[in-house]
Tab-separated table of C-alpha atoms and ligand atoms in Angstrom:
chain	number	residue	atom	x	y	z
A	9	MET	CA	-0.367	-0.112	0.055
A	10	ALA	CA	1.861	3.733	-1.024
A	11	LEU	CA	0.264	6.825	0.101
A	12	ILE	CA	0.061	8.966	-3.134
A	13	VAL	CA	-0.893	12.616	-3.042
A	14	GLN	CA	-2.865	13.431	-6.644
A	15	LYS	CA	-2.773	17.168	-7.737
A	16	TYR	CA	-5.367	18.437	-9.877
A	17	GLY	CA	-4.560	22.078	-12.397
A	18	GLY	CA	-7.589	23.916	-12.727
A	19	SER	CA	-7.978	23.121	-16.245
A	20	SER	CA	-8.709	19.212	-15.055
A	21	VAL	CA	-11.170	20.604	-12.887
A	22	ALA	CA	-12.565	23.277	-15.428
A	23	THR	CA	-16.523	21.449	-14.961
A	24	PRO	CA	-18.799	19.053	-13.523
A	25	GLU	CA	-18.450	16.177	-15.436
A	26	LEU	CA	-14.278	16.615	-15.534
A	27	ILE	CA	-14.632	17.114	-11.632
A	28	ARG	CA	-16.804	13.382	-11.870
A	29	GLN	CA	-13.394	12.253	-14.516
A	30	VAL	CA	-11.294	13.735	-11.502
A	31	ALA	CA	-13.094	11.366	-9.137
A	32	LYS	CA	-12.863	8.205	-10.904
A	33	ARG	CA	-9.332	8.886	-11.277
A	34	ALA	CA	-8.716	8.809	-7.602
A	35	ILE	CA	-11.317	6.277	-6.430
A	36	ASP	CA	-9.039	3.757	-9.058
A	37	THR	CA	-5.956	4.966	-6.886
A	38	HIS	CA	-7.940	4.804	-4.180
A	39	LYS	CA	-9.319	0.399	-4.800
A	40	LYS	CA	-5.475	-0.300	-5.645
A	41	GLY	CA	-5.373	-0.495	-1.721
A	42	HIS	CA	-3.528	3.326	-1.895
A	43	GLN	CA	-4.383	5.866	0.484
A	44	VAL	CA	-5.212	8.785	-1.646
A	45	VAL	CA	-4.556	12.458	-0.430
A	46	VAL	CA	-6.122	15.091	-4.045
A	47	VAL	CA	-5.152	18.638	-3.668
A	48	LEU	CA	-7.104	20.627	-6.272
A	49	SER	CA	-7.008	23.770	-8.402
A	50	ALA	CA	-10.446	26.406	-8.388
A	51	MET	CA	-11.444	25.580	-11.486
A	52	LYS	CA	-10.412	27.536	-14.396
A	53	GLY	CA	-10.739	31.174	-14.864
A	54	GLU	CA	-12.130	30.830	-11.161
A	55	THR	CA	-9.368	32.537	-9.277
A	56	ASP	CA	-8.977	35.233	-11.942
A	57	ARG	CA	-13.027	36.007	-11.744
A	58	LEU	CA	-12.494	36.603	-8.171
A	59	LEU	CA	-9.836	38.804	-8.662
A	60	ALA	CA	-11.824	40.649	-11.533
A	61	LEU	CA	-14.590	41.444	-8.628
A	62	ALA	CA	-12.634	42.526	-5.883
A	63	HIS	CA	-10.988	45.273	-7.973
A	64	ASP	CA	-14.645	45.754	-8.913
A	65	MET	CA	-15.035	47.181	-5.888
A	66	VAL	CA	-12.128	49.175	-5.024
A	67	ARG	CA	-9.142	50.237	-7.249
A	68	GLU	CA	-6.577	48.118	-4.632
A	69	PRO	CA	-8.539	45.338	-2.188
A	70	GLU	CA	-6.528	45.068	0.536
A	71	ALA	CA	-4.953	41.982	0.072
A	72	ARG	CA	-6.427	40.380	3.355
A	73	GLU	CA	-9.735	39.899	2.040
A	74	VAL	CA	-8.131	38.902	-1.177
A	75	ASP	CA	-7.287	36.314	0.515
A	76	GLN	CA	-10.430	35.784	1.984
A	77	LEU	CA	-12.204	35.582	-1.204
A	78	ILE	CA	-9.778	33.424	-3.964
A	79	ALA	CA	-9.283	30.262	-1.638
A	80	THR	CA	-13.265	30.096	-2.056
A	81	GLY	CA	-11.566	29.382	-5.425
A	82	GLU	CA	-10.246	25.470	-4.209
A	83	ILE	CA	-12.837	25.200	-1.618
A	84	ALA	CA	-15.488	25.328	-3.817
A	85	SER	CA	-13.563	23.156	-5.852
A	86	VAL	CA	-12.786	19.968	-2.936
A	87	ALA	CA	-15.990	20.200	-1.638
A	88	LEU	CA	-17.892	18.825	-5.191
A	89	PHE	CA	-15.131	16.559	-5.597
A	90	ALA	CA	-15.523	14.674	-2.423
A	91	LEU	CA	-19.525	14.927	-3.101
A	92	ALA	CA	-18.499	13.488	-6.549
A	93	CYS	CA	-16.618	10.498	-5.099
A	94	GLN	CA	-19.653	10.545	-2.915
A	95	ALA	CA	-22.397	10.300	-5.135
A	96	LEU	CA	-19.685	7.186	-7.133
A	97	GLY	CA	-20.395	5.330	-3.586
A	98	GLU	CA	-17.014	6.556	-2.381
A	99	LYS	CA	-15.944	7.841	1.049
A	100	ALA	CA	-14.071	11.411	1.020
A	101	LYS	CA	-13.571	13.980	3.069
A	102	SER	CA	-12.417	17.955	1.429
A	103	PHE	CA	-10.115	20.383	3.915
A	104	THR	CA	-9.658	23.776	3.855
A	105	GLY	CA	-5.937	24.931	3.278
A	106	PHE	CA	-6.035	25.669	7.637
A	107	GLN	CA	-8.095	21.928	7.725
A	108	ALA	CA	-5.302	20.066	6.546
A	109	GLY	CA	-3.020	22.329	8.801
A	110	ILE	CA	-0.635	24.155	6.939
A	111	GLN	CA	0.607	27.430	8.581
A	112	THR	CA	1.782	30.195	6.678
A	113	ASP	CA	3.515	33.341	6.641
A	114	GLU	CA	2.331	36.960	6.908
A	115	MET	CA	2.653	37.994	3.280
A	116	HIS	CA	-0.955	37.538	2.225
A	117	GLN	CA	-1.011	36.688	-1.709
A	118	ARG	CA	2.077	35.432	-1.170
A	119	ALA	CA	2.379	33.117	1.638
A	120	ARG	CA	5.705	30.692	2.242
A	121	ILE	CA	4.485	27.828	3.964
A	122	THR	CA	6.092	27.429	7.352
A	123	GLY	CA	4.405	24.459	9.344
A	124	LEU	CA	2.341	21.358	8.383
A	125	ASP	CA	0.569	19.325	10.506
A	126	PRO	CA	-1.201	17.221	8.876
A	127	ALA	CA	-3.120	14.917	11.445
A	128	ARG	CA	-6.346	15.636	10.859
A	129	VAL	CA	-5.795	14.247	7.370
A	130	ARG	CA	-3.636	11.649	8.663
A	131	THR	CA	-7.142	10.512	10.508
A	132	GLU	CA	-8.904	10.569	7.496
A	133	LEU	CA	-6.947	8.000	4.951
A	134	ALA	CA	-6.773	5.838	8.481
A	135	LYS	CA	-10.803	6.072	8.628
A	136	GLY	CA	-10.493	4.526	5.270
A	137	ARG	CA	-10.908	7.828	3.332
A	138	VAL	CA	-10.554	9.983	0.514
A	139	VAL	CA	-8.693	13.226	1.727
A	140	ALA	CA	-8.948	16.111	-1.138
A	141	VAL	CA	-7.518	19.623	0.424
A	142	ALA	CA	-7.771	22.829	-0.981
A	143	GLY	CA	-4.805	23.937	-2.418
A	144	PHE	CA	-2.868	27.400	-3.198
A	145	GLN	CA	-4.166	28.268	0.777
A	146	GLY	CA	-3.307	28.364	3.871
A	147	LEU	CA	-3.168	30.129	7.938
A	148	ASN	CA	-1.065	32.660	9.426
A	149	GLU	CA	-0.369	32.669	12.746
A	150	ALA	CA	-2.754	35.183	13.048
A	151	ARG	CA	-5.498	33.095	11.700
A	152	ASP	CA	-5.885	34.822	9.013
A	153	ILE	CA	-6.478	33.417	5.432
A	154	THR	CA	-3.315	33.464	3.516
A	155	THR	CA	-3.108	32.379	-0.076
A	156	LEU	CA	0.437	30.685	-1.764
A	157	GLY	CA	0.586	33.227	-4.369
A	158	ARG	CA	-0.571	32.181	-9.223
A	159	GLY	CA	-0.110	28.068	-9.164
A	160	GLY	CA	0.612	27.635	-5.680
A	161	SER	CA	-1.548	24.474	-5.543
A	162	ASP	CA	1.581	22.534	-6.527
A	163	THR	CA	2.915	23.741	-3.449
A	164	THR	CA	0.150	21.962	-1.453
A	165	ALA	CA	1.002	18.987	-3.035
A	166	VAL	CA	4.662	18.806	-2.788
A	167	ALA	CA	4.608	20.059	1.066
A	168	LEU	CA	1.447	17.498	1.823
A	169	ALA	CA	3.640	15.228	0.254
A	170	VAL	CA	7.077	15.450	1.632
A	171	ALA	CA	4.991	16.256	5.069
A	172	LEU	CA	3.059	13.331	5.141
A	173	GLY	CA	6.250	11.655	3.884
A	174	ALA	CA	4.651	10.240	0.423
A	175	ASP	CA	5.837	7.587	-1.766
A	176	THR	CA	5.063	9.794	-5.244
A	177	CYS	CA	3.492	13.141	-5.898
A	178	GLU	CA	0.965	12.807	-9.160
A	179	ILE	CA	1.118	15.867	-10.392
A	180	TYR	CA	-2.078	16.275	-13.402
A	181	THR	CA	-2.187	19.446	-15.300
A	182	ASP	CA	-3.093	20.027	-19.103
A	183	VAL	CA	0.099	18.687	-20.551
A	184	ASP	CA	1.038	14.837	-20.722
A	185	GLY	CA	4.390	15.733	-19.374
A	186	ILE	CA	7.681	17.958	-19.482
A	187	TYR	CA	8.803	18.687	-23.483
A	188	THR	CA	12.139	19.309	-24.422
A	189	THR	CA	10.852	22.924	-26.130
A	190	ASP	CA	7.491	24.305	-26.595
A	191	PRO	CA	5.708	21.588	-29.235
A	192	HIS	CA	3.251	24.543	-30.286
A	193	ILE	CA	6.566	25.917	-32.252
A	194	CYS	CA	8.866	22.632	-32.539
A	195	GLU	CA	7.369	19.523	-34.210
A	196	SER	CA	9.950	17.199	-32.968
A	197	ALA	CA	9.672	18.514	-29.973
A	198	ARG	CA	9.887	15.458	-27.186
A	199	ARG	CA	8.909	14.814	-24.167
A	200	MET	CA	10.902	13.246	-21.292
A	201	GLU	CA	10.963	10.289	-19.651
A	202	LYS	CA	12.836	12.030	-16.459
A	203	ILE	CA	14.316	15.495	-16.025
A	204	SER	CA	16.326	16.206	-12.581
A	205	PHE	CA	15.065	19.053	-10.272
A	206	GLU	CA	17.533	21.219	-11.062
A	207	GLU	CA	16.666	21.071	-14.494
A	208	MET	CA	12.849	21.603	-13.461
A	209	LEU	CA	13.881	24.540	-12.215
A	210	GLU	CA	16.060	26.946	-14.653
A	211	LEU	CA	13.053	25.862	-16.642
A	212	SER	CA	10.442	27.050	-14.414
A	213	SER	CA	12.248	30.313	-13.867
A	214	LEU	CA	12.635	30.533	-17.673
A	215	GLY	CA	8.863	30.655	-17.763
A	216	ALA	CA	7.513	26.780	-18.812
A	217	LYS	CA	4.379	27.779	-17.109
A	218	VAL	CA	3.686	23.469	-16.257
A	219	MET	CA	5.221	23.284	-12.659
A	220	GLU	CA	5.403	26.146	-10.246
A	221	ILE	CA	8.769	27.190	-9.396
A	222	ARG	CA	8.271	27.325	-5.825
A	223	SER	CA	6.891	23.944	-5.784
A	224	VAL	CA	10.236	22.183	-7.520
A	225	GLU	CA	12.287	24.051	-4.704
A	226	PHE	CA	10.784	22.321	-2.710
A	227	ALA	CA	10.553	18.452	-3.889
A	228	MET	CA	14.314	19.033	-4.604
A	229	ASN	CA	15.052	20.025	-1.095
A	230	TYR	CA	13.077	17.285	0.185
A	231	ASN	CA	14.020	14.997	-2.183
A	232	MET	CA	9.934	14.310	-3.097
A	233	LYS	CA	10.082	13.089	-7.148
A	234	ILE	CA	7.090	14.322	-9.556
A	235	HIS	CA	4.929	12.623	-11.756
A	236	VAL	CA	4.012	14.661	-14.403
A	237	ARG	CA	0.728	13.528	-15.668
A	238	HIS	CA	-1.477	14.401	-18.130
A	239	ALA	CA	-5.494	14.490	-16.128
A	240	HIS	CA	-7.126	13.113	-18.923
A	241	GLN	CA	-5.396	11.008	-20.872
A	242	PRO	CA	-3.094	7.772	-20.402
A	243	GLY	CA	0.927	7.595	-20.814
A	244	GLY	CA	3.780	7.854	-19.160
A	245	GLY	CA	4.226	11.580	-17.774
A	246	THR	CA	7.700	12.901	-16.487
A	247	LEU	CA	9.412	12.218	-13.702
A	248	ILE	CA	11.471	15.024	-11.650
A	249	CYS	CA	13.799	12.887	-9.625
A	250	GLU	CA	17.472	13.471	-8.980
A	251	GLU	CA	20.134	14.121	-11.483
A	252	ASP	CA	21.418	10.650	-12.681
A	253	SER	CA	23.998	9.064	-14.656
A	254	ASP	CA	21.557	9.249	-17.976
A	255	MET	CA	20.954	12.389	-17.112
A	256	GLU	CA	24.242	14.017	-17.591
A	257	LYS	CA	25.416	11.914	-21.077
A	258	LYS	CA	23.199	14.388	-23.066
A	259	PRO	CA	25.049	17.905	-22.709
A	260	VAL	CA	22.127	19.768	-23.100
A	261	THR	CA	18.129	19.124	-21.950
A	262	GLY	CA	15.633	21.162	-23.436
A	263	VAL	CA	15.268	25.124	-25.143
A	264	ALA	CA	13.481	27.444	-23.329
A	265	TYR	CA	12.664	31.182	-24.357
A	266	SER	CA	10.429	33.902	-22.924
A	267	LYS	CA	8.848	36.696	-24.708
A	268	ASN	CA	8.377	38.478	-21.592
A	269	GLU	CA	11.865	41.123	-21.182
A	270	ALA	CA	12.676	43.946	-22.102
A	271	ARG	CA	16.681	45.387	-22.051
A	272	ILE	CA	17.451	49.023	-21.062
A	273	THR	CA	20.417	50.052	-21.858
A	274	LEU	CA	22.811	53.029	-19.979
A	275	THR	CA	25.935	54.568	-22.137
A	276	LYS	CA	28.574	55.600	-21.288
A	277	VAL	CA	28.653	56.448	-17.940
A	278	ALA	CA	30.940	56.736	-15.630
A	279	ASP	CA	33.381	53.081	-15.447
A	280	GLN	CA	33.949	54.357	-11.735
A	281	PRO	CA	33.141	52.403	-8.125
A	282	GLY	CA	29.859	52.811	-7.367
A	283	ILE	CA	28.472	53.414	-10.661
A	284	ALA	CA	26.471	49.962	-11.065
A	285	ALA	CA	25.401	50.076	-7.392
A	286	LYS	CA	24.127	52.934	-7.227
A	287	ILE	CA	21.839	51.617	-11.278
A	288	MET	CA	20.852	48.184	-10.019
A	289	GLY	CA	20.525	49.885	-6.360
A	290	ILE	CA	17.678	51.725	-7.591
A	291	ILE	CA	16.251	48.600	-9.271
A	292	SER	CA	15.825	46.158	-6.997
A	293	LYS	CA	14.480	49.062	-4.167
A	294	SER	CA	12.064	49.231	-5.991
A	295	GLY	CA	11.316	45.358	-5.891
A	296	ILE	CA	11.941	45.183	-10.016
A	297	VAL	CA	13.575	41.894	-10.270
A	298	VAL	CA	16.751	42.306	-12.929
A	299	ASP	CA	17.710	39.135	-15.175
A	300	MET	CA	20.186	39.560	-16.886
A	301	ILE	CA	23.470	42.114	-16.962
A	302	ILE	CA	26.215	43.270	-18.815
A	303	GLN	CA	28.888	46.048	-18.574
A	304	ASN	CA	31.560	46.906	-21.144
A	305	GLN	CA	34.660	46.884	-20.908
A	306	SER	CA	35.787	50.415	-21.233
A	307	ALA	CA	36.818	51.774	-24.907
A	308	GLU	CA	36.576	55.430	-24.987
A	309	ILE	CA	37.681	58.070	-22.142
A	310	ASP	CA	35.735	61.066	-21.642
A	311	PRO	CA	37.184	63.863	-22.503
A	312	ALA	CA	35.865	66.051	-20.434
A	313	LEU	CA	36.931	64.066	-17.339
A	314	GLY	CA	39.686	62.060	-18.709
A	315	GLN	CA	37.417	59.056	-16.974
A	316	PRO	CA	36.620	56.203	-18.781
A	317	LEU	CA	32.998	55.504	-20.330
A	318	THR	CA	31.199	52.643	-20.196
A	319	ASP	CA	28.171	50.763	-21.119
A	320	ILE	CA	25.640	49.013	-18.817
A	321	SER	CA	22.386	46.720	-19.456
A	322	PHE	CA	19.978	44.980	-17.933
A	323	THR	CA	17.462	43.361	-18.985
A	324	VAL	CA	13.708	43.275	-16.623
A	325	PRO	CA	10.317	41.975	-16.998
A	326	LEU	CA	8.201	42.728	-19.649
A	327	SER	CA	5.715	44.490	-17.049
A	328	ASP	CA	8.404	46.815	-15.311
A	329	TYR	CA	9.325	47.660	-18.534
A	330	ALA	CA	8.015	50.998	-18.028
A	331	ARG	CA	8.276	51.714	-14.431
A	332	ALA	CA	12.359	50.868	-14.916
A	333	MET	CA	12.980	53.149	-18.016
A	334	GLU	CA	11.153	56.193	-15.934
A	335	MET	CA	13.859	55.033	-12.788
A	336	MET	CA	16.779	54.822	-15.465
A	337	GLU	CA	15.818	58.470	-16.774
A	338	GLY	CA	15.237	59.830	-13.233
A	339	THR	CA	18.993	57.878	-12.708
A	340	ALA	CA	21.063	59.188	-15.941
A	341	ALA	CA	21.496	62.742	-15.098
A	342	GLU	CA	23.152	60.854	-11.746
A	343	VAL	CA	25.075	59.238	-13.655
A	344	LYS	CA	25.816	60.741	-16.386
A	345	ALA	CA	24.340	58.429	-18.940
A	346	ALA	CA	24.248	59.884	-22.353
A	347	ARG	CA	21.993	58.306	-23.019
A	348	ILE	CA	19.156	55.470	-21.859
A	349	VAL	CA	17.491	53.145	-24.688
A	350	GLY	CA	15.194	50.303	-24.190
A	351	THR	CA	13.344	48.451	-26.651
A	352	ASP	CA	11.033	45.477	-25.091
A	353	ASN	CA	11.819	43.897	-29.026
A	354	ILE	CA	13.905	41.342	-27.541
A	355	ALA	CA	13.392	37.592	-26.901
A	356	LYS	CA	15.787	34.627	-24.672
A	357	ILE	CA	16.946	31.765	-25.708
A	358	SER	CA	17.731	29.263	-22.884
A	359	LEU	CA	19.770	25.749	-23.141
A	360	VAL	CA	19.471	23.803	-20.425
A	361	GLY	CA	21.164	20.873	-19.210
A	362	VAL	CA	23.133	19.387	-15.739
A	363	GLY	CA	25.543	17.712	-18.521
A	364	MET	CA	26.928	21.567	-19.654
A	365	ARG	CA	29.084	20.662	-16.044
A	366	ASN	CA	31.294	17.772	-18.404
A	367	HIS	CA	30.498	18.811	-21.687
A	368	ALA	CA	33.037	21.306	-23.045
A	369	GLY	CA	31.578	23.301	-25.833
A	370	VAL	CA	27.465	24.251	-25.927
A	371	ALA	CA	28.116	27.742	-25.365
A	372	SER	CA	29.939	27.964	-29.372
A	373	GLN	CA	27.942	25.281	-30.625
A	374	MET	CA	24.932	27.456	-29.475
A	375	PHE	CA	26.770	30.484	-30.577
A	376	GLN	CA	27.142	28.970	-34.238
A	377	THR	CA	24.213	27.872	-34.683
A	378	LEU	CA	22.680	31.348	-33.771
A	379	ALA	CA	24.983	32.363	-36.640
A	380	ASN	CA	24.463	29.908	-39.375
A	381	GLU	CA	20.475	31.696	-38.902
A	382	GLY	CA	21.929	35.318	-39.562
A	383	ILE	CA	21.388	35.805	-35.781
A	384	ASN	CA	22.118	38.827	-33.771
A	385	ILE	CA	23.028	37.883	-30.148
A	386	SER	CA	23.015	41.150	-27.736
A	387	LEU	CA	23.323	39.390	-24.434
A	388	ILE	CA	24.767	36.053	-23.619
A	389	SER	CA	24.322	34.742	-19.157
A	390	THR	CA	25.625	31.519	-17.799
A	391	SER	CA	25.195	29.397	-15.133
A	392	GLU	CA	26.844	26.341	-14.448
A	393	ILE	CA	23.707	24.122	-16.146
A	394	LYS	CA	22.105	26.434	-18.099
A	395	ILE	CA	23.024	29.469	-20.973
A	396	SER	CA	20.836	32.163	-22.183
A	397	CYS	CA	21.071	34.772	-25.267
A	398	ILE	CA	19.234	38.036	-26.141
A	399	ILE	CA	18.437	38.409	-29.517
A	400	GLU	CA	15.443	39.276	-32.068
A	401	LYS	CA	11.986	38.604	-30.540
A	402	LYS	CA	10.957	38.167	-34.294
A	403	TYR	CA	13.571	35.387	-34.360
A	404	THR	CA	12.362	33.230	-31.758
A	405	GLU	CA	10.927	30.517	-33.921
A	406	LEU	CA	13.442	29.857	-35.802
A	407	ALA	CA	15.740	29.753	-33.277
A	408	VAL	CA	14.581	27.584	-30.490
A	409	ARG	CA	13.958	24.908	-33.360
A	410	ALA	CA	17.907	25.788	-34.596
A	411	LEU	CA	18.940	24.762	-31.334
A	412	HIS	CA	16.623	21.951	-30.260
A	413	ASP	CA	18.059	20.085	-33.870
A	414	ALA	CA	21.634	20.423	-33.389
A	415	PHE	CA	21.569	20.021	-29.605
A	416	GLY	CA	19.684	16.554	-30.804
A	417	LEU	CA	16.863	16.871	-28.511
A	418	GLY	CA	14.200	15.749	-31.058
A	419	GLN	CA	16.104	11.730	-30.705
A	420	ALA	CA	15.008	9.920	-27.906
A	421	THR	CA	18.265	7.972	-27.295
A	422	THR	CA	20.053	9.369	-24.058
A	423	ASP	CA	23.828	8.612	-25.723
A	424	ALA	CA	25.691	11.512	-25.885
B	16	LIG	N1	-5.390	28.655	-7.939
B	16	LIG	C1	-4.440	29.432	-8.678
B	16	LIG	C2	-4.379	29.740	-9.493
B	16	LIG	O1	-4.946	30.503	-10.710
B	16	LIG	C3	-3.353	28.605	-7.873
B	16	LIG	C4	-2.929	27.290	-8.634
B	16	LIG	O2	-4.156	27.167	-9.629
B	16	LIG	O3	-2.554	26.791	-8.380
B	16	LIG	O4	-3.016	30.749	-9.867
B	17	MG	MG1	-0.833	25.170	-12.191
């Protein structure tokens, strides 16, 4: 007998009929002799609907009341699920996040789980019931309802799996696994059997939407394997687990892209201590997350001051672009920048793979592949298992396909 946590996303419980199907799937697992805990998201579109209602009441709704409101989406899902199980003759009980013992910090709408006491869940499991827990929510010390941030039901599932010592954590969604790249733009994209936590973490941070990033972090920290599967189709899915020697054979595991960034360049700023700190300090104080930063070596000398000059470029999320430009315009005089140039006509293309650690030449092959397609690279950043390039937006699809091909990702073999 295994203890299995199954999480179903909003699209998998979008209608009463789909909720019944999810109930059947959970019951099937239970009938095989396993203990089953189901974590559900709100029905598709429900969280957005509730948020829009809140904004209809007041322009800037109080975070506490927003949480109070949007937590109901998940609560409705689990109650309906329990009723669906009961209609199918199965004993089931639903819990809100806080009834299931999920404690969080104070941060409304972005709360972190600080403790989890699943005693009630265990008691119900022991009685032979299927237990459903509302995702995305907990209770803070003041005993107010908090929510965990968009996509947070994944974190609920992983945290419960860890706290219960579950044998597996299954994430059911509307795709059948993690792909080598976006199958919508690359025909030869392939579902991976396995991917390491680290690679998944990079892919999530690069914009792959299948798994919420915090949940992957959580799973990695506690070594909780995650099995990503399609909610309504049979099939193998993808296992997210610790790195193994198979995974290291290929230099690159996946190609990711993002069109959600913008680049800002300050030209001819003084190349002296404190300038980068000043620019980045202003940006980070405003809560904007900078991804890539590049400072050129100074080539020019300021004729008036006899000081070296340099250019600094960085990228920010598209949603923060206008705000960041405004801030820089205010700072330009202070750092004596000649010009501020911004563009959102960019895309970030990234290669990810734990195999990069022991394969040389991945970067040069990436640059050559882009060069062969006549694509110019404007910024580059690397980490141990990732290389990212900023290119012109219109080349995104071409770049993804060319790189997917060049690194042989369409082929099923794991041999290098
Ligand atoms: N319902 C929440 C959202 O839409 C949480 C989740 O689905 O995981 O973000
Ligand atoms: Mg999700």
